[in-house]
Amino acid sequence: MAQDMLLLWGSGSPPCWRVMITLEEKNLQGYNQKLLSFEKGEHKSKEVMDINPRGQLPAFKCGDNILNESCAACMFLESQFKSQGNKLTPDCPNELALMYQRVMEGIELNLKSGLVIYYNYKVPENERHDTAVKRNREALTTEVKLWEGYLEKVKGDFLAGNTFTLADVCVYPSISYLFRFGLCEERYPKLAAYYHRLKSRPSIKASWPPHWLESSQGQDMLKGI
Amino acid sequence: MAQDMLLLWGSGSPPCWRVMITLEEKNLQGYNQKLLSFEKGEHKSKEVMDINPRGQLPAFKCGDNILNESCAACMFLESQFKSQGNKLTPDCPNELALMYQRVMEGIELNLKSGLVIYYNYKVPENERHDTAVKRNREALTTEVKLWEGYLEKVKGDFLAGNTFTLADVCVYPSISYLFRFGLCEERYPKLAAYYHRLKSRPSIKASWPPHWLESSQGQDMLKGI
């Protein structure tokens, strides 16, 4: 089945990473894949646009099905390969509810990170405002504190409880991203512990963004969050 | 089970409406609910914040589980009440893939609508730029065209094919919203037909935003899209 799949991806992109973690967890190694460069604008290339008309990565084909939305891809793969590799949905209804809630909240975390990290990239120079930057940073701080609180309260090592689920698949890349961009480990000890704890999980290790391996140091953009 | 649920909601909010459609489809009428006013700022009240610390509606409790993210609530309800009311997930893998993809893409549609409709509400006066307004409107136009294209291509009356699924549950409210705010029916005939076709579906009729019934005319904000 893996040979019927094609993933076009960018290094470090949380949405791409989610799909790659799921493919690893489901023992779907050997899928066709191609690493593209955001810097070179390859996410706007015809190759990508033919699969993903929004010109975003991932662009993912699973047989004849196109699943460019990363969380959709993860949920679909889990549903189609339920008993292959690791089960990523808990049986316990309480954990399942928490899983769905965290998966969807993860999108909010990613959006708010993006508004801070990519402000200068996304907003033309003459439209930039210090007040907006301040507001975005405050919103991200509130958001990150929520997640620190979630990890304080949860019973278990993972976002939805005792097992690794789609919540971890979908949110771990976003949390790693925060630390890569300088989030203070001392200020967010539960998030930092979670980040380090899952680093060695085989699916995560195997799909670690290659350019993060080349330089362990990211930017300090989120130091003050 | 419905009596163990509590939904705090706002009229016309696509995320709230999604949950209400699902509850209707699953024959879970009789749940506890309270209509709150965005205008009066009731979404920031203690009652809401205690359930949803982001101060957003819906705030939804299902027994002890908190599911404020609307798509999460819909997916969870479907998983827990699989054989009650209408089945909202297709068996066919191709339709299932399309369902997940459209559910998640719906978030993008909603975000882009919000950036146009709520620009003046969200952006302080001294930070507003005509260039940003223009860019947001262009992005929404591109997005709406995508959806018109999806409905042109799909085989069947619904977003994922021949049956009403979670894709319709999650995206129909956003599409209705576009027309409420003046989207041109002639320019988007497939979307308009879909919008009118599903209006009479019992779950949608029963949960139609009450203040839309009072005045059938919304604003013309999206006329030029």
PDB file of N, CA and C in Angstrom, chain B residues 7-86:
ATOM      1  N   LEU B   7     -24.771  22.639  26.015  1.00  0.00           N
ATOM      2  CA  LEU B   7     -24.218  23.429  24.911  1.00  0.00           C
ATOM      3  C   LEU B   7     -24.503  24.914  25.137  1.00  0.00           C
ATOM      4  N   LEU B   8     -23.452  25.685  25.252  1.00  0.00           N
ATOM      5  CA  LEU B   8     -23.597  27.144  25.274  1.00  0.00           C
ATOM      6  C   LEU B   8     -23.260  27.611  23.860  1.00  0.00           C
ATOM      7  N   TRP B   9     -24.163  28.359  23.260  1.00  0.00           N
ATOM      8  CA  TRP B   9     -24.003  28.667  21.835  1.00  0.00           C
ATOM      9  C   TRP B   9     -24.424  30.085  21.482  1.00  0.00           C
ATOM     10  N   GLY B  10     -24.008  30.505  20.287  1.00  0.00           N
ATOM     11  CA  GLY B  10     -24.383  31.806  19.755  1.00  0.00           C
ATOM     12  C   GLY B  10     -25.059  31.608  18.414  1.00  0.00           C
ATOM     13  N   SER B  11     -26.067  32.410  18.154  1.00  0.00           N
ATOM     14  CA  SER B  11     -26.855  32.262  16.925  1.00  0.00           C
ATOM     15  C   SER B  11     -26.051  32.669  15.687  1.00  0.00           C
ATOM     16  N   GLY B  12     -25.998  31.775  14.705  1.00  0.00           N
ATOM     17  CA  GLY B  12     -25.345  32.090  13.436  1.00  0.00           C
ATOM     18  C   GLY B  12     -23.883  31.684  13.389  1.00  0.00           C
ATOM     19  N   SER B  13     -23.312  31.351  14.532  1.00  0.00           N
ATOM     20  CA  SER B  13     -21.903  30.944  14.551  1.00  0.00           C
ATOM     21  C   SER B  13     -21.749  29.576  13.892  1.00  0.00           C
ATOM     22  N   PRO B  14     -20.977  29.492  12.796  1.00  0.00           N
ATOM     23  CA  PRO B  14     -20.827  28.186  12.144  1.00  0.00           C
ATOM     24  C   PRO B  14     -20.329  27.085  13.099  1.00  0.00           C
ATOM     25  N   PRO B  15     -19.345  27.356  13.965  1.00  0.00           N
ATOM     26  CA  PRO B  15     -18.923  26.269  14.855  1.00  0.00           C
ATOM     27  C   PRO B  15     -20.056  25.759  15.766  1.00  0.00           C
ATOM     28  N   CYS B  16     -20.867  26.669  16.293  1.00  0.00           N
ATOM     29  CA  CYS B  16     -21.986  26.230  17.142  1.00  0.00           C
ATOM     30  C   CYS B  16     -22.984  25.412  16.331  1.00  0.00           C
ATOM     31  N   TRP B  17     -23.246  25.914  15.147  1.00  0.00           N
ATOM     32  CA  TRP B  17     -24.252  25.266  14.305  1.00  0.00           C
ATOM     33  C   TRP B  17     -23.851  23.835  13.953  1.00  0.00           C
ATOM     34  N   ARG B  18     -22.563  23.613  13.696  1.00  0.00           N
ATOM     35  CA  ARG B  18     -22.071  22.257  13.402  1.00  0.00           C
ATOM     36  C   ARG B  18     -22.489  21.263  14.489  1.00  0.00           C
ATOM     37  N   VAL B  19     -22.250  21.679  15.731  1.00  0.00           N
ATOM     38  CA  VAL B  19     -22.550  20.779  16.849  1.00  0.00           C
ATOM     39  C   VAL B  19     -24.057  20.526  16.917  1.00  0.00           C
ATOM     40  N   MET B  20     -24.846  21.573  16.700  1.00  0.00           N
ATOM     41  CA  MET B  20     -26.303  21.427  16.769  1.00  0.00           C
ATOM     42  C   MET B  20     -26.834  20.519  15.662  1.00  0.00           C
ATOM     43  N   ILE B  21     -26.269  20.619  14.473  1.00  0.00           N
ATOM     44  CA  ILE B  21     -26.691  19.726  13.382  1.00  0.00           C
ATOM     45  C   ILE B  21     -26.385  18.271  13.756  1.00  0.00           C
ATOM     46  N   THR B  22     -25.180  18.058  14.287  1.00  0.00           N
ATOM     47  CA  THR B  22     -24.807  16.689  14.676  1.00  0.00           C
ATOM     48  C   THR B  22     -25.754  16.149  15.740  1.00  0.00           C
ATOM     49  N   LEU B  23     -26.068  16.960  16.733  1.00  0.00           N
ATOM     50  CA  LEU B  23     -26.962  16.505  17.798  1.00  0.00           C
ATOM     51  C   LEU B  23     -28.335  16.134  17.226  1.00  0.00           C
ATOM     52  N   GLU B  24     -28.810  16.902  16.253  1.00  0.00           N
ATOM     53  CA  GLU B  24     -30.078  16.574  15.598  1.00  0.00           C
ATOM     54  C   GLU B  24     -29.961  15.275  14.802  1.00  0.00           C
ATOM     55  N   GLU B  25     -28.894  15.165  14.020  1.00  0.00           N
ATOM     56  CA  GLU B  25     -28.720  13.967  13.185  1.00  0.00           C
ATOM     57  C   GLU B  25     -28.657  12.699  14.026  1.00  0.00           C
ATOM     58  N   LYS B  26     -28.101  12.853  15.228  1.00  0.00           N
ATOM     59  CA  LYS B  26     -27.908  11.696  16.101  1.00  0.00           C
ATOM     60  C   LYS B  26     -29.088  11.486  17.048  1.00  0.00           C
ATOM     61  N   ASN B  27     -30.177  12.167  16.793  1.00  0.00           N
ATOM     62  CA  ASN B  27     -31.370  12.054  17.658  1.00  0.00           C
ATOM     63  C   ASN B  27     -31.057  12.349  19.116  1.00  0.00           C
ATOM     64  N   LEU B  28     -30.262  13.367  19.331  1.00  0.00           N
ATOM     65  CA  LEU B  28     -29.905  13.734  20.710  1.00  0.00           C
ATOM     66  C   LEU B  28     -30.624  15.018  21.136  1.00  0.00           C
ATOM     67  N   GLN B  29     -31.799  15.225  20.599  1.00  0.00           N
ATOM     68  CA  GLN B  29     -32.603  16.376  21.016  1.00  0.00           C
ATOM     69  C   GLN B  29     -32.864  16.286  22.531  1.00  0.00           C
ATOM     70  N   GLY B  30     -33.069  17.447  23.132  1.00  0.00           N
ATOM     71  CA  GLY B  30     -33.336  17.458  24.570  1.00  0.00           C
ATOM     72  C   GLY B  30     -32.102  17.739  25.404  1.00  0.00           C
ATOM     73  N   TYR B  31     -30.993  17.973  24.727  1.00  0.00           N
ATOM     74  CA  TYR B  31     -29.768  18.347  25.464  1.00  0.00           C
ATOM     75  C   TYR B  31     -29.958  19.729  26.113  1.00  0.00           C
ATOM     76  N   ASN B  32     -29.236  19.948  27.198  1.00  0.00           N
ATOM     77  CA  ASN B  32     -29.307  21.257  27.851  1.00  0.00           C
ATOM     78  C   ASN B  32     -28.593  22.284  26.991  1.00  0.00           C
ATOM     79  N   GLN B  33     -29.187  23.436  26.846  1.00  0.00           N
ATOM     80  CA  GLN B  33     -28.545  24.441  25.996  1.00  0.00           C
ATOM     81  C   GLN B  33     -28.929  25.844  26.440  1.00  0.00           C
ATOM     82  N   LYS B  34     -28.073  26.764  26.101  1.00  0.00           N
ATOM     83  CA  LYS B  34     -28.339  28.167  26.440  1.00  0.00           C
ATOM     84  C   LYS B  34     -27.793  29.044  25.318  1.00  0.00           C
ATOM     85  N   LEU B  35     -28.670  29.864  24.799  1.00  0.00           N
ATOM     86  CA  LEU B  35     -28.272  30.796  23.733  1.00  0.00           C
ATOM     87  C   LEU B  35     -27.663  32.039  24.363  1.00  0.00           C
ATOM     88  N   LEU B  36     -26.442  32.345  23.978  1.00  0.00           N
ATOM     89  CA  LEU B  36     -25.758  33.532  24.527  1.00  0.00           C
ATOM     90  C   LEU B  36     -25.571  34.571  23.421  1.00  0.00           C
ATOM     91  N   SER B  37     -25.296  35.791  23.843  1.00  0.00           N
ATOM     92  CA  SER B  37     -25.171  36.895  22.887  1.00  0.00           C
ATOM     93  C   SER B  37     -23.720  37.337  22.731  1.00  0.00           C
ATOM     94  N   PHE B  38     -23.219  37.240  21.489  1.00  0.00           N
ATOM     95  CA  PHE B  38     -21.867  37.750  21.210  1.00  0.00           C
ATOM     96  C   PHE B  38     -21.840  39.268  21.418  1.00  0.00           C
ATOM     97  N   GLU B  39     -22.928  39.936  20.974  1.00  0.00           N
ATOM     98  CA  GLU B  39     -22.997  41.401  21.065  1.00  0.00           C
ATOM     99  C   GLU B  39     -22.833  41.866  22.511  1.00  0.00           C
ATOM    100  N   LYS B  40     -23.433  41.139  23.436  1.00  0.00           N
ATOM    101  CA  LYS B  40     -23.326  41.513  24.850  1.00  0.00           C
ATOM    102  C   LYS B  40     -22.037  40.975  25.481  1.00  0.00           C
ATOM    103  N   GLY B  41     -21.222  40.315  24.694  1.00  0.00           N
ATOM    104  CA  GLY B  41     -19.949  39.802  25.209  1.00  0.00           C
ATOM    105  C   GLY B  41     -20.115  38.594  26.119  1.00  0.00           C
ATOM    106  N   GLU B  42     -21.248  37.917  26.003  1.00  0.00           N
ATOM    107  CA  GLU B  42     -21.499  36.792  26.918  1.00  0.00           C
ATOM    108  C   GLU B  42     -20.573  35.591  26.672  1.00  0.00           C
ATOM    109  N   HIS B  43     -19.906  35.584  25.499  1.00  0.00           N
ATOM    110  CA  HIS B  43     -18.943  34.498  25.243  1.00  0.00           C
ATOM    111  C   HIS B  43     -17.687  34.661  26.098  1.00  0.00           C
ATOM    112  N   LYS B  44     -17.559  35.815  26.732  1.00  0.00           N
ATOM    113  CA  LYS B  44     -16.417  36.006  27.643  1.00  0.00           C
ATOM    114  C   LYS B  44     -16.853  35.905  29.113  1.00  0.00           C
ATOM    115  N   SER B  45     -18.084  35.482  29.359  1.00  0.00           N
ATOM    116  CA  SER B  45     -18.602  35.374  30.731  1.00  0.00           C
ATOM    117  C   SER B  45     -17.940  34.210  31.472  1.00  0.00           C
ATOM    118  N   LYS B  46     -18.040  34.250  32.806  1.00  0.00           N
ATOM    119  CA  LYS B  46     -17.443  33.188  33.623  1.00  0.00           C
ATOM    120  C   LYS B  46     -18.032  31.821  33.248  1.00  0.00           C
ATOM    121  N   GLU B  47     -19.337  31.821  33.026  1.00  0.00           N
ATOM    122  CA  GLU B  47     -20.045  30.584  32.653  1.00  0.00           C
ATOM    123  C   GLU B  47     -19.382  29.892  31.445  1.00  0.00           C
ATOM    124  N   VAL B  48     -18.989  30.701  30.461  1.00  0.00           N
ATOM    125  CA  VAL B  48     -18.319  30.133  29.287  1.00  0.00           C
ATOM    126  C   VAL B  48     -16.867  29.806  29.615  1.00  0.00           C
ATOM    127  N   MET B  49     -16.173  30.762  30.218  1.00  0.00           N
ATOM    128  CA  MET B  49     -14.729  30.591  30.480  1.00  0.00           C
ATOM    129  C   MET B  49     -14.449  29.346  31.333  1.00  0.00           C
ATOM    130  N   ASP B  50     -15.388  29.005  32.219  1.00  0.00           N
ATOM    131  CA  ASP B  50     -15.214  27.808  33.055  1.00  0.00           C
ATOM    132  C   ASP B  50     -15.154  26.537  32.205  1.00  0.00           C
ATOM    133  N   ILE B  51     -15.863  26.545  31.084  1.00  0.00           N
ATOM    134  CA  ILE B  51     -15.829  25.371  30.191  1.00  0.00           C
ATOM    135  C   ILE B  51     -14.806  25.582  29.079  1.00  0.00           C
ATOM    136  N   ASN B  52     -14.814  26.774  28.510  1.00  0.00           N
ATOM    137  CA  ASN B  52     -13.930  27.072  27.376  1.00  0.00           C
ATOM    138  C   ASN B  52     -13.037  28.287  27.688  1.00  0.00           C
ATOM    139  N   PRO B  53     -11.836  28.004  28.166  1.00  0.00           N
ATOM    140  CA  PRO B  53     -10.966  29.116  28.610  1.00  0.00           C
ATOM    141  C   PRO B  53     -10.563  30.074  27.491  1.00  0.00           C
ATOM    142  N   ARG B  54     -10.813  29.711  26.228  1.00  0.00           N
ATOM    143  CA  ARG B  54     -10.533  30.654  25.140  1.00  0.00           C
ATOM    144  C   ARG B  54     -11.649  31.697  25.010  1.00  0.00           C
ATOM    145  N   GLY B  55     -12.733  31.502  25.769  1.00  0.00           N
ATOM    146  CA  GLY B  55     -13.842  32.464  25.688  1.00  0.00           C
ATOM    147  C   GLY B  55     -14.501  32.462  24.324  1.00  0.00           C
ATOM    148  N   GLN B  56     -14.706  31.260  23.801  1.00  0.00           N
ATOM    149  CA  GLN B  56     -15.334  31.115  22.479  1.00  0.00           C
ATOM    150  C   GLN B  56     -16.571  30.231  22.605  1.00  0.00           C
ATOM    151  N   LEU B  57     -17.470  30.393  21.658  1.00  0.00           N
ATOM    152  CA  LEU B  57     -18.620  29.489  21.564  1.00  0.00           C
ATOM    153  C   LEU B  57     -18.453  28.639  20.311  1.00  0.00           C
ATOM    154  N   PRO B  58     -18.831  27.362  20.356  1.00  0.00           N
ATOM    155  CA  PRO B  58     -19.534  26.718  21.448  1.00  0.00           C
ATOM    156  C   PRO B  58     -18.647  26.421  22.654  1.00  0.00           C
ATOM    157  N   ALA B  59     -19.299  26.305  23.805  1.00  0.00           N
ATOM    158  CA  ALA B  59     -18.703  25.653  24.968  1.00  0.00           C
ATOM    159  C   ALA B  59     -19.599  24.438  25.168  1.00  0.00           C
ATOM    160  N   PHE B  60     -19.012  23.263  25.080  1.00  0.00           N
ATOM    161  CA  PHE B  60     -19.838  22.040  25.026  1.00  0.00           C
ATOM    162  C   PHE B  60     -19.318  20.988  25.995  1.00  0.00           C
ATOM    163  N   LYS B  61     -20.220  20.534  26.840  1.00  0.00           N
ATOM    164  CA  LYS B  61     -19.888  19.422  27.743  1.00  0.00           C
ATOM    165  C   LYS B  61     -20.743  18.220  27.388  1.00  0.00           C
ATOM    166  N   CYS B  62     -20.079  17.089  27.326  1.00  0.00           N
ATOM    167  CA  CYS B  62     -20.761  15.844  26.998  1.00  0.00           C
ATOM    168  C   CYS B  62     -20.407  14.899  28.149  1.00  0.00           C
ATOM    169  N   GLY B  63     -21.283  14.839  29.155  1.00  0.00           N
ATOM    170  CA  GLY B  63     -20.917  14.142  30.387  1.00  0.00           C
ATOM    171  C   GLY B  63     -19.770  14.908  31.016  1.00  0.00           C
ATOM    172  N   ASP B  64     -18.698  14.203  31.350  1.00  0.00           N
ATOM    173  CA  ASP B  64     -17.537  14.883  31.941  1.00  0.00           C
ATOM    174  C   ASP B  64     -16.567  15.410  30.894  1.00  0.00           C
ATOM    175  N   ASN B  65     -16.856  15.131  29.638  1.00  0.00           N
ATOM    176  CA  ASN B  65     -15.911  15.512  28.584  1.00  0.00           C
ATOM    177  C   ASN B  65     -16.211  16.897  28.031  1.00  0.00           C
ATOM    178  N   ILE B  66     -15.155  17.658  27.882  1.00  0.00           N
ATOM    179  CA  ILE B  66     -15.296  18.997  27.318  1.00  0.00           C
ATOM    180  C   ILE B  66     -14.836  18.958  25.868  1.00  0.00           C
ATOM    181  N   LEU B  67     -15.727  19.374  24.987  1.00  0.00           N
ATOM    182  CA  LEU B  67     -15.418  19.352  23.549  1.00  0.00           C
ATOM    183  C   LEU B  67     -15.805  20.689  22.954  1.00  0.00           C
ATOM    184  N   ASN B  68     -14.982  21.687  23.160  1.00  0.00           N
ATOM    185  CA  ASN B  68     -15.291  23.029  22.681  1.00  0.00           C
ATOM    186  C   ASN B  68     -14.970  23.208  21.204  1.00  0.00           C
ATOM    187  N   GLU B  69     -14.024  22.424  20.721  1.00  0.00           N
ATOM    188  CA  GLU B  69     -13.702  22.503  19.299  1.00  0.00           C
ATOM    189  C   GLU B  69     -14.812  21.790  18.545  1.00  0.00           C
ATOM    190  N   SER B  70     -15.502  22.528  17.685  1.00  0.00           N
ATOM    191  CA  SER B  70     -16.740  22.009  17.109  1.00  0.00           C
ATOM    192  C   SER B  70     -16.528  20.747  16.275  1.00  0.00           C
ATOM    193  N   CYS B  71     -15.488  20.699  15.465  1.00  0.00           N
ATOM    194  CA  CYS B  71     -15.277  19.502  14.636  1.00  0.00           C
ATOM    195  C   CYS B  71     -14.952  18.299  15.529  1.00  0.00           C
ATOM    196  N   ALA B  72     -14.237  18.566  16.623  1.00  0.00           N
ATOM    197  CA  ALA B  72     -13.934  17.502  17.584  1.00  0.00           C
ATOM    198  C   ALA B  72     -15.239  16.984  18.191  1.00  0.00           C
ATOM    199  N   ALA B  73     -16.126  17.887  18.554  1.00  0.00           N
ATOM    200  CA  ALA B  73     -17.407  17.485  19.143  1.00  0.00           C
ATOM    201  C   ALA B  73     -18.196  16.625  18.155  1.00  0.00           C
ATOM    202  N   CYS B  74     -18.235  17.057  16.894  1.00  0.00           N
ATOM    203  CA  CYS B  74     -18.987  16.304  15.876  1.00  0.00           C
ATOM    204  C   CYS B  74     -18.403  14.905  15.694  1.00  0.00           C
ATOM    205  N   MET B  75     -17.088  14.823  15.590  1.00  0.00           N
ATOM    206  CA  MET B  75     -16.446  13.513  15.386  1.00  0.00           C
ATOM    207  C   MET B  75     -16.665  12.606  16.589  1.00  0.00           C
ATOM    208  N   PHE B  76     -16.569  13.198  17.782  1.00  0.00           N
ATOM    209  CA  PHE B  76     -16.760  12.389  18.990  1.00  0.00           C
ATOM    210  C   PHE B  76     -18.196  11.878  19.066  1.00  0.00           C
ATOM    211  N   LEU B  77     -19.163  12.745  18.825  1.00  0.00           N
ATOM    212  CA  LEU B  77     -20.569  12.326  18.887  1.00  0.00           C
ATOM    213  C   LEU B  77     -20.838  11.215  17.870  1.00  0.00           C
ATOM    214  N   GLU B  78     -20.276  11.363  16.681  1.00  0.00           N
ATOM    215  CA  GLU B  78     -20.451  10.325  15.659  1.00  0.00           C
ATOM    216  C   GLU B  78     -19.847   8.996  16.138  1.00  0.00           C
ATOM    217  N   SER B  79     -18.680   9.072  16.758  1.00  0.00           N
ATOM    218  CA  SER B  79     -18.021   7.828  17.199  1.00  0.00           C
ATOM    219  C   SER B  79     -18.792   7.165  18.346  1.00  0.00           C
ATOM    220  N   GLN B  80     -19.417   7.966  19.195  1.00  0.00           N
ATOM    221  CA  GLN B  80     -20.101   7.399  20.360  1.00  0.00           C
ATOM    222  C   GLN B  80     -21.531   6.961  20.064  1.00  0.00           C
ATOM    223  N   PHE B  81     -22.110   7.532  19.023  1.00  0.00           N
ATOM    224  CA  PHE B  81     -23.505   7.199  18.694  1.00  0.00           C
ATOM    225  C   PHE B  81     -23.596   6.709  17.258  1.00  0.00           C
ATOM    226  N   LYS B  82     -22.679   5.828  16.926  1.00  0.00           N
ATOM    227  CA  LYS B  82     -22.547   5.318  15.548  1.00  0.00           C
ATOM    228  C   LYS B  82     -23.869   4.848  14.969  1.00  0.00           C
ATOM    229  N   SER B  83     -24.575   4.038  15.750  1.00  0.00           N
ATOM    230  CA  SER B  83     -25.777   3.418  15.189  1.00  0.00           C
ATOM    231  C   SER B  83     -27.047   4.148  15.613  1.00  0.00           C
ATOM    232  N   GLN B  84     -26.890   5.312  16.213  1.00  0.00           N
ATOM    233  CA  GLN B  84     -28.088   6.086  16.602  1.00  0.00           C
ATOM    234  C   GLN B  84     -28.299   7.204  15.579  1.00  0.00           C
ATOM    235  N   GLY B  85     -29.541   7.377  15.160  1.00  0.00           N
ATOM    236  CA  GLY B  85     -29.830   8.425  14.171  1.00  0.00           C
ATOM    237  C   GLY B  85     -29.136   8.125  12.862  1.00  0.00           C
ATOM    238  N   ASN B  86     -28.684   9.160  12.174  1.00  0.00           N
ATOM    239  CA  ASN B  86     -28.057   8.966  10.865  1.00  0.00           C
ATOM    240  C   ASN B  86     -26.547   8.754  10.985  1.00  0.00           C
TER     241      ASN B  86
END
